[in-house]
Short mmCIF file of C-alpha atoms and ligand atoms in Angstrom, two decimals:
data_model
loop_
_atom_site.label_atom_id
_atom_site.label_comp_id
_atom_site.label_asym_id
_atom_site.label_seq_id
_atom_site.Cartn_x
_atom_site.Cartn_y
_atom_site.Cartn_z
CA MET A 263 141.24 -45.38 93.27
CA VAL A 264 139.60 -48.13 94.64
CA VAL A 265 141.54 -50.92 96.30
CA GLN A 266 140.32 -53.70 98.04
CA ASP A 267 142.63 -56.47 99.03
CA SER A 268 142.59 -60.24 100.23
CA ALA A 269 141.86 -59.15 103.66
CA ASP A 270 138.29 -59.15 102.53
CA THR A 271 135.76 -60.46 104.95
CA GLY A 272 133.69 -61.77 102.09
CA ASP A 273 130.39 -60.15 103.12
CA VAL A 274 128.70 -59.29 99.90
CA ARG A 275 125.79 -57.60 101.37
CA GLY A 276 124.96 -54.63 98.98
CA GLY A 277 127.62 -55.73 96.74
CA VAL A 278 127.51 -55.31 92.96
CA GLN A 279 126.14 -58.04 90.68
CA LEU A 280 128.56 -58.31 87.51
CA GLU A 281 126.83 -58.45 84.18
CA PRO A 282 128.35 -59.93 80.82
CA PHE A 283 130.05 -56.94 78.97
CA LEU A 284 127.98 -57.11 75.65
CA HIS A 285 131.08 -55.37 73.56
CA GLN A 286 133.63 -57.90 74.34
CA VAL A 287 135.19 -58.64 70.92
CA GLY A 288 138.09 -60.90 72.02
CA GLY A 289 139.72 -62.32 74.81
CA HIS A 290 139.60 -65.66 76.49
CA LEU A 291 137.96 -64.97 79.85
CA SER A 292 135.04 -62.71 80.20
CA VAL A 293 135.20 -59.21 80.77
CA LEU A 294 132.42 -58.23 83.08
CA GLN A 295 130.56 -54.89 83.28
CA TYR A 296 130.65 -53.41 86.72
CA ASP A 297 128.71 -50.24 85.91
CA GLU A 298 128.27 -48.29 82.75
CA HIS A 299 131.72 -46.64 82.53
CA THR A 300 133.57 -49.53 84.34
CA VAL A 301 134.43 -53.06 83.17
CA CYS A 302 136.24 -55.66 85.27
CA LYS A 303 138.39 -58.78 84.50
CA PRO A 304 140.14 -61.37 86.46
CA LEU A 305 143.46 -60.14 88.16
CA VAL A 306 146.69 -61.31 86.83
CA PRO A 307 149.55 -59.93 88.89
CA LEU A 308 151.70 -58.75 85.76
CA GLU A 309 148.83 -56.97 84.45
CA HIS A 310 147.87 -55.53 87.76
CA MET A 311 151.64 -54.33 88.41
CA PHE A 312 151.60 -52.92 84.98
CA TYR A 313 148.67 -50.74 85.70
CA GLU A 314 150.11 -49.78 89.18
CA SER A 315 153.30 -48.34 87.63
CA LEU A 316 152.03 -47.23 84.08
CA PRO A 317 154.37 -44.53 82.51
CA GLN A 318 152.57 -41.23 82.21
CA ALA A 319 152.82 -41.10 78.40
CA MET A 320 150.98 -44.36 77.98
CA LYS A 321 148.11 -43.29 79.99
CA GLN A 322 146.28 -41.49 77.11
CA PHE A 323 146.51 -45.02 75.14
CA THR A 324 145.37 -47.18 78.04
CA PRO A 325 141.80 -47.37 79.92
CA ARG A 326 141.99 -45.63 83.21
CA TYR A 327 142.89 -48.18 85.93
CA LYS A 328 140.41 -47.75 88.79
CA GLY A 329 141.79 -50.27 91.37
CA THR A 330 140.73 -53.75 92.34
CA VAL A 331 137.84 -55.52 93.74
CA THR A 332 136.86 -58.92 95.28
CA VAL A 333 134.41 -61.11 93.53
CA HIS A 334 132.66 -64.44 94.30
CA LEU A 335 129.87 -66.52 92.96
CA GLN A 336 126.64 -66.13 94.44
CA ARG A 337 123.36 -67.98 94.22
CA ASP A 338 120.31 -65.91 94.54
CA SER A 339 117.02 -66.86 96.27
CA ARG A 340 116.00 -68.66 92.96
CA GLY A 341 119.14 -70.47 92.56
CA HIS A 342 120.69 -68.32 89.69
CA LEU A 343 124.31 -68.06 89.63
CA SER A 344 126.15 -64.74 89.33
CA LEU A 345 129.37 -63.15 90.08
CA VAL A 346 129.14 -60.43 92.73
CA ALA A 347 131.84 -57.77 93.54
CA SER A 348 131.97 -56.89 97.25
CA PRO A 349 130.98 -53.29 98.28
CA LEU A 350 133.37 -50.90 98.20
CA GLN A 351 133.20 -47.83 100.72
CA GLU A 352 135.20 -45.85 98.51
CA ALA A 353 133.27 -46.49 95.32
CA GLN A 354 130.00 -45.24 96.50
CA GLY A 355 128.54 -42.85 94.14
CA SER A 356 131.02 -42.94 91.46
CA LEU A 357 130.84 -46.57 90.73
CA LYS A 358 127.02 -47.44 91.04
CA VAL A 359 125.56 -50.30 88.85
CA SER A 360 122.40 -49.28 87.03
CA SER A 361 119.80 -51.73 87.12
CA GLU A 362 118.36 -50.15 84.19
CA SER A 363 121.54 -50.73 81.76
CA ALA A 364 121.16 -52.29 78.43
CA ALA A 365 123.40 -55.08 79.47
CA VAL A 366 120.90 -55.92 82.15
CA ALA A 367 117.99 -55.86 79.80
CA ILE A 368 119.58 -57.93 77.07
CA TRP A 369 121.07 -60.30 79.64
CA GLU A 370 117.28 -60.76 81.04
CA THR A 371 115.93 -61.42 77.61
CA LEU A 372 118.74 -63.84 76.91
CA GLN A 373 117.67 -65.76 79.88
CA LYS A 374 114.20 -65.69 78.83
CA THR A 375 115.00 -67.06 75.26
CA THR A 376 117.13 -69.77 76.82
CA GLY A 377 114.50 -70.81 79.05
CA GLY A 378 116.23 -69.83 82.17
CA VAL A 379 113.37 -67.84 84.19
CA GLY A 380 111.52 -70.53 85.72
CA SER A 381 111.68 -70.67 89.63
CA GLY A 382 114.40 -72.74 91.02
CA THR A 383 116.05 -73.08 87.46
CA ARG A 384 119.66 -71.69 86.82
CA PRO A 385 119.78 -69.42 83.79
CA LEU A 386 123.58 -69.89 83.19
CA ALA A 387 123.18 -73.67 83.42
CA HIS A 388 120.50 -73.32 80.75
CA LEU A 389 122.61 -71.23 78.64
CA ALA A 390 125.46 -73.39 79.03
CA HIS A 391 123.06 -76.39 78.13
CA SER A 392 121.99 -74.58 74.89
CA LEU A 393 125.51 -73.66 74.22
CA SER A 394 126.51 -77.15 74.16
CA GLU A 395 124.12 -77.88 71.46
CA SER A 396 122.99 -76.28 68.32
CA PRO A 397 122.41 -72.93 69.71
CA ALA A 398 126.10 -72.63 70.32
CA LYS A 399 126.84 -72.49 66.73
CA THR A 400 124.08 -69.85 66.26
CA LEU A 401 125.59 -67.97 69.15
CA LEU A 402 129.00 -68.25 67.81
CA ARG A 403 128.15 -67.72 64.17
CA SER A 404 130.31 -64.85 63.24
CA GLU A 405 127.51 -62.73 61.78
CA PHE A 406 124.94 -63.48 64.30
CA HIS A 407 122.61 -60.97 65.71
CA PHE A 408 120.24 -60.72 68.47
CA ASN A 409 116.95 -58.87 68.31
CA THR A 410 114.17 -58.94 70.63
CA ALA A 411 110.46 -58.45 70.14
CA ALA A 412 109.16 -56.12 67.39
CA GLY A 413 108.82 -52.49 68.45
CA GLU A 414 111.74 -52.31 70.46
CA SER A 415 114.95 -50.73 68.61
CA GLN A 416 116.80 -53.61 67.17
CA ALA A 417 120.11 -51.88 67.41
CA GLU A 418 119.63 -51.39 71.12
CA ARG A 419 119.24 -55.06 71.39
CA SER A 420 122.38 -56.24 69.22
CA PHE A 421 125.29 -57.58 71.09
CA ASN A 422 128.32 -59.52 70.30
CA PRO A 423 127.99 -62.98 70.83
CA TRP A 424 131.81 -63.34 71.97
CA GLY A 425 131.21 -61.99 75.29
CA LEU A 426 128.56 -64.40 76.23
CA HIS A 427 130.62 -67.34 74.96
CA CYS A 428 133.51 -66.17 77.23
CA HIS A 429 130.97 -65.35 80.13
CA GLN A 430 129.69 -68.98 80.23
CA ALA A 431 132.95 -70.64 79.77
CA HIS A 432 134.60 -68.53 82.47
CA LEU A 433 131.47 -69.26 85.07
CA THR A 434 131.80 -73.00 84.00
CA ARG A 435 135.46 -72.97 84.83
CA LEU A 436 134.87 -71.04 88.24
CA CYS A 437 132.36 -73.33 89.19
CA SER A 438 134.33 -76.40 88.41
CA GLU A 439 137.62 -75.18 89.67
CA TYR A 440 136.86 -73.43 92.96
CA PRO A 441 134.52 -73.72 95.73
CA GLU A 442 131.66 -71.45 95.53
CA ASN A 443 132.67 -69.15 98.33
CA LYS A 444 136.23 -68.56 96.89
CA LEU A 445 137.32 -64.75 96.69
CA HIS A 446 138.65 -63.83 93.25
CA ARG A 447 140.38 -60.53 92.63
CA PHE A 448 139.38 -58.49 89.67
CA LEU A 449 140.83 -55.40 88.15
CA LEU A 450 138.59 -52.47 87.47
CA LEU A 451 139.33 -50.58 84.44
CA GLU A 452 137.32 -47.66 82.53
CA ASN A 453 135.06 -49.00 80.02
CA VAL A 454 136.70 -47.46 76.81
CA VAL A 455 133.47 -47.84 74.77
CA SER A 456 130.89 -46.44 76.98
CA GLN A 457 130.56 -42.94 75.27
CA TYR A 458 129.65 -44.60 72.04
CA LYS A 459 126.19 -45.39 70.78
CA HIS A 460 126.95 -48.20 68.66
CA PRO A 461 130.77 -48.79 69.20
CA CYS A 462 132.67 -50.42 66.35
CA ILE A 463 135.50 -52.16 67.77
CA LEU A 464 138.62 -53.78 66.40
CA ASP A 465 140.91 -56.02 68.61
CA LEU A 466 144.37 -56.19 67.23
CA LYS A 467 146.92 -58.55 68.86
CA MET A 468 150.22 -56.65 68.38
CA GLY A 469 153.63 -57.91 67.65
CA THR A 470 155.39 -61.08 66.22
CA ARG A 471 155.45 -63.08 69.71
CA GLN A 472 152.55 -63.81 71.84
CA HIS A 473 154.08 -65.95 74.56
CA GLY A 474 155.20 -64.38 77.85
CA ASP A 475 158.56 -65.08 79.47
CA ASP A 476 156.78 -67.53 82.03
CA ALA A 477 155.35 -69.69 79.33
CA SER A 478 155.76 -73.51 79.40
CA GLU A 479 157.47 -75.08 76.35
CA GLU A 480 153.96 -76.27 75.14
CA LYS A 481 152.45 -72.84 75.35
CA LYS A 482 155.39 -71.29 73.58
CA ALA A 483 155.17 -73.75 70.76
CA ARG A 484 151.47 -73.41 70.39
CA HIS A 485 151.71 -69.48 70.41
CA MET A 486 154.66 -69.51 68.14
CA ARG A 487 152.66 -71.68 65.72
CA LYS A 488 149.64 -69.36 65.80
CA CYS A 489 151.93 -66.56 64.96
CA ALA A 490 153.79 -68.16 62.24
CA GLN A 491 150.65 -69.34 60.79
CA SER A 492 148.73 -65.79 60.87
CA THR A 493 149.43 -62.27 59.98
CA SER A 494 151.31 -62.01 63.43
CA ALA A 495 154.55 -63.29 61.60
CA CYS A 496 154.78 -61.13 58.43
CA LEU A 497 152.82 -57.98 59.71
CA GLY A 498 153.34 -57.92 63.38
CA VAL A 499 149.52 -57.71 63.95
CA ARG A 500 146.58 -59.94 63.58
CA ILE A 501 142.84 -59.53 64.15
CA CYS A 502 141.41 -60.91 67.34
CA GLY A 503 137.80 -59.78 67.00
CA MET A 504 135.67 -57.17 65.69
CA GLN A 505 132.17 -55.48 65.51
CA VAL A 506 130.99 -53.21 62.97
CA TYR A 507 127.81 -51.24 63.07
CA GLN A 508 125.88 -52.05 59.94
CA ALA A 509 123.80 -48.78 59.83
CA ALA A 510 120.91 -49.82 57.40
CA LYS A 511 120.46 -53.02 58.99
CA LYS A 512 120.91 -51.81 62.30
CA HIS A 513 122.92 -54.57 63.73
CA PHE A 514 126.65 -55.45 64.34
CA LEU A 515 128.54 -57.45 62.05
CA CYS A 516 130.84 -59.63 64.24
CA LYS A 517 134.12 -61.63 63.55
CA ASP A 518 135.93 -63.62 66.17
CA LYS A 519 139.55 -64.52 66.59
CA TYR A 520 139.28 -67.68 64.68
CA TYR A 521 138.44 -65.56 61.66
CA GLY A 522 141.34 -63.30 62.23
CA ARG A 523 143.65 -65.92 62.60
CA LYS A 524 142.99 -67.42 59.20
CA LEU A 525 143.37 -64.08 57.22
CA THR A 526 146.31 -63.67 54.76
CA VAL A 527 147.96 -60.22 53.90
CA ALA A 528 145.30 -59.35 51.52
CA GLY A 529 142.53 -60.47 53.80
CA PHE A 530 143.70 -58.57 56.51
CA HIS A 531 143.93 -55.42 54.38
CA GLN A 532 140.15 -56.18 53.28
CA ALA A 533 139.14 -56.56 56.97
CA LEU A 534 140.53 -53.28 57.95
CA ARG A 535 138.21 -51.76 54.96
CA GLN A 536 135.19 -53.78 56.28
CA PHE A 537 135.96 -52.50 59.95
CA LEU A 538 135.62 -48.98 58.40
CA HIS A 539 132.24 -49.81 56.19
CA ASP A 540 128.88 -49.01 57.37
CA GLY A 541 127.49 -51.33 55.03
CA ALA A 542 126.65 -48.58 52.60
CA ARG A 543 129.97 -46.81 52.45
CA LEU A 544 133.65 -46.56 53.71
CA ARG A 545 133.77 -44.14 56.59
CA THR A 546 136.92 -42.24 54.97
CA GLU A 547 136.61 -39.37 57.46
CA LEU A 548 137.85 -41.80 60.23
CA LEU A 549 141.28 -42.50 58.64
CA GLU A 550 142.78 -39.33 59.19
CA PRO A 551 142.01 -39.28 63.16
CA ILE A 552 143.04 -42.97 63.34
CA LEU A 553 146.17 -42.45 61.55
CA ARG A 554 147.06 -39.46 63.63
CA GLN A 555 146.43 -41.24 66.83
CA LEU A 556 148.49 -44.29 65.58
CA ARG A 557 151.40 -42.16 64.76
CA ALA A 558 151.07 -40.71 68.42
CA LEU A 559 151.14 -44.06 69.78
CA LEU A 560 154.16 -45.11 67.80
CA LEU A 561 155.95 -42.27 69.12
CA VAL A 562 155.06 -43.32 72.68
CA ILE A 563 155.98 -47.06 72.08
CA ARG A 564 159.44 -45.75 70.67
CA SER A 565 159.97 -44.00 73.77
CA GLN A 566 159.45 -46.82 76.16
CA SER A 567 162.62 -48.94 76.99
CA SER A 568 162.61 -52.36 78.28
CA TYR A 569 158.69 -53.11 77.76
CA ARG A 570 157.71 -55.88 75.78
CA PHE A 571 153.69 -56.14 75.16
CA TYR A 572 153.55 -59.88 74.55
CA SER A 573 149.99 -60.88 73.56
CA SER A 574 148.72 -57.46 74.19
CA SER A 575 145.88 -55.87 72.18
CA LEU A 576 145.13 -52.31 70.56
CA LEU A 577 141.43 -51.49 70.11
CA LEU A 578 140.52 -49.04 67.40
CA ILE A 579 137.01 -47.72 68.36
CA TYR A 580 134.72 -45.54 66.69
CA ASP A 581 130.88 -44.84 66.49
CA GLY A 582 128.80 -46.65 64.15
CA GLN A 583 126.42 -44.03 64.61
CA GLU A 584 127.42 -40.93 62.14
CA PRO A 585 127.29 -37.47 63.62
CA ALA A 586 123.90 -35.33 62.42
CA GLU A 587 124.13 -33.72 59.33
CA PRO A 588 124.84 -30.01 59.70
CA ALA A 589 121.98 -27.82 59.56
CA GLU A 590 121.36 -26.60 55.72
CA ARG A 591 122.08 -22.87 55.02
CA THR A 592 119.25 -20.61 54.85
CA PRO A 593 119.23 -18.50 51.71
CA GLY A 594 120.77 -15.27 52.31
CA GLY A 595 121.62 -16.33 55.93
CA PRO A 596 125.17 -16.56 57.02
CA ALA A 597 127.54 -19.59 55.84
CA PRO A 598 127.78 -22.10 58.64
CA PRO A 599 131.13 -22.97 59.89
CA GLU A 600 133.01 -25.60 57.85
CA PRO A 601 135.04 -27.68 60.29
CA SER A 602 136.77 -30.47 58.63
CA GLN A 603 134.91 -33.85 58.72
CA ALA A 604 138.23 -35.36 60.48
CA ALA A 605 137.78 -32.99 63.36
CA LEU A 606 134.41 -34.13 63.84
CA ALA A 607 135.02 -37.95 63.82
CA LYS A 608 135.77 -39.36 67.15
CA VAL A 609 137.98 -42.27 67.42
CA ASP A 610 139.76 -44.07 70.36
CA ILE A 611 143.05 -46.00 69.99
CA ARG A 612 143.57 -48.05 73.28
CA MET A 613 146.12 -50.50 74.22
CA ILE A 614 144.65 -53.31 76.68
CA ASP A 615 145.70 -56.78 78.05
CA PHE A 616 148.93 -56.67 79.77
CA ALA A 617 148.95 -60.08 81.21
CA HIS A 618 152.06 -61.05 79.56
CA THR A 619 153.77 -57.53 79.29
CA THR A 620 157.27 -57.35 80.84
CA TYR A 621 159.59 -54.47 81.56
CA LYS A 622 162.44 -53.53 83.69
CA GLY A 623 161.24 -54.14 87.33
CA SER A 624 158.20 -55.97 86.78
CA TRP A 625 159.70 -59.34 87.01
CA ARG A 626 162.36 -60.11 89.56
CA GLU A 627 163.72 -63.20 87.71
CA GLY A 628 162.82 -62.74 84.34
CA ALA A 629 164.66 -61.42 81.27
CA ILE A 630 165.24 -57.79 80.86
CA TYR A 631 165.10 -56.42 77.42
CA ASP A 632 166.79 -53.27 75.69
CA GLY A 633 165.05 -50.50 73.98
CA PRO A 634 161.75 -50.45 72.76
CA ASP A 635 159.46 -53.31 71.68
CA PRO A 636 160.57 -54.12 68.00
CA GLY A 637 157.53 -56.34 67.29
CA TYR A 638 154.98 -54.04 68.33
CA ILE A 639 156.74 -51.14 66.44
CA PHE A 640 156.77 -53.34 63.33
CA GLY A 641 153.17 -54.07 63.65
CA LEU A 642 152.27 -50.42 64.18
CA GLU A 643 154.22 -49.46 61.16
CA ASN A 644 152.50 -52.01 58.84
CA LEU A 645 149.08 -51.02 60.42
CA LEU A 646 149.75 -47.41 59.50
CA GLN A 647 150.87 -48.27 55.93
CA ILE A 648 147.77 -50.49 55.26
CA LEU A 649 145.56 -47.75 56.73
CA GLN A 650 147.32 -45.10 54.49
CA ASP A 651 147.03 -47.43 51.30
CA ILE A 652 143.25 -47.47 52.25
CA GLN A 653 143.24 -43.81 52.50
CA ASP A 654 145.02 -43.35 49.20
CA GLY A 655 142.27 -45.57 47.61
CA GLU A 656 144.69 -48.51 46.78
N1 ADP B 844 138.83 -51.37 79.33
C1 ADP B 844 138.04 -51.93 78.37
N2 ADP B 844 136.90 -51.18 78.01
C2 ADP B 844 136.03 -51.87 77.00
N3 ADP B 844 136.26 -53.04 76.55
C3 ADP B 844 137.48 -53.76 76.82
C4 ADP B 844 138.02 -53.29 78.01
N4 ADP B 844 138.96 -54.51 78.27
C5 ADP B 844 138.78 -55.15 77.40
N5 ADP B 844 137.55 -55.20 76.81
C6 ADP B 844 137.17 -56.12 75.57
O1 ADP B 844 137.20 -57.23 76.13
C7 ADP B 844 137.92 -57.88 75.41
C8 ADP B 844 138.83 -59.00 76.01
O2 ADP B 844 139.91 -58.03 76.79
P1 ADP B 844 141.47 -58.63 77.09
O3 ADP B 844 141.93 -57.63 78.35
O4 ADP B 844 142.13 -58.64 75.95
O5 ADP B 844 141.03 -59.88 77.85
P2 ADP B 844 141.88 -61.32 77.89
O6 ADP B 844 142.93 -61.15 78.95
O7 ADP B 844 140.94 -62.34 78.11
O8 ADP B 844 142.55 -61.70 76.48
C9 ADP B 844 138.51 -56.96 74.34
O9 ADP B 844 138.60 -57.64 73.12
C10 ADP B 844 137.49 -55.96 74.36
O10 ADP B 844 136.51 -56.14 73.39
MG1 MG B 845 143.38 -60.38 75.10
#
């Protein structure tokens, strides 16, 4: 575990430059890429406390917690603005950023396309500038995809525009609200999609209530309205973002939270089908492993007394790249083993975002709830039923 607290000196020589995380499908602040296997996000005390006291049973369904890090805004010699994490003695070796990462390459290409490479210019300011004009619509258009020069693999160059939108908004906010030398604390978490070549990701906000116990009356009313007007109220789950790899076209189909908020129950059902569809066929082999893991998660949630996962999300993840076809049997040769397709399909179910999660011991003056989280369980049961219906061909 890597922990660096507020006693930091602020010396960032040799620090890690944080990159936008290109597979961020939801959220409001940017999730950043620390290295290939690690993402980081601004530290919220409740979420920090949650990860620090995580029950063993929940660990298989959450990203591995890797500690905290101090981050600050830094301008390079050309005036380019970036977020830099302070160097960590303990992190050497295991937490090194690769300058060859796809995120870096895509980010640099984006800087070029937004005109941010001239000396003395600020690419993020350029991006902000372009985002405030018509390209913003292009960038946020829900089915937008980004390709670079011919000859490059287009799939390698596709990313979710939501992450860049959040990154830009986050930097703008940091610049306007804090002095440049202010130190910020971030959480380091396992990047739960790093093992996937073309990660298909569905972000589901769970439960019938979103606001935390500390929400103002205005925030509470706003969140209650969003729940009442979306599938959160009737299903205990709503879509907060998704990306699905379209195998033939070699790009991601992306949907944002605004799309998810407008869905009816029938629309939600349809969107789940779309999440499992690669453009040519429904990946039915994924249903069994997803259902199996969701049932296991349901057992864990039912066993956790006092937890209320307000505003938390569940990520469903699989690879858009299908496993290679098994080799054909040579005539007269031995029959190849026949593992069931479901055993081959890798999927991940991960709970994330605990900034408003409450449980006995988490908040000295807050409410203490009895028993397991009924809203989360309601959402999981409905999700299981809908996926079961899809499996049954309904
Ligand atoms: N540990 C992680 N690994 C991979 N992707 C993540 C991880 N945590 C968050 N994300 C991505 O970032 C998005 C926003 O994350 P979240 O924790 O909900 O942020 P916020 O607190 O801003 O709502 C998610 O929809 C997901 O795509
Ligand atoms: Mg979130």
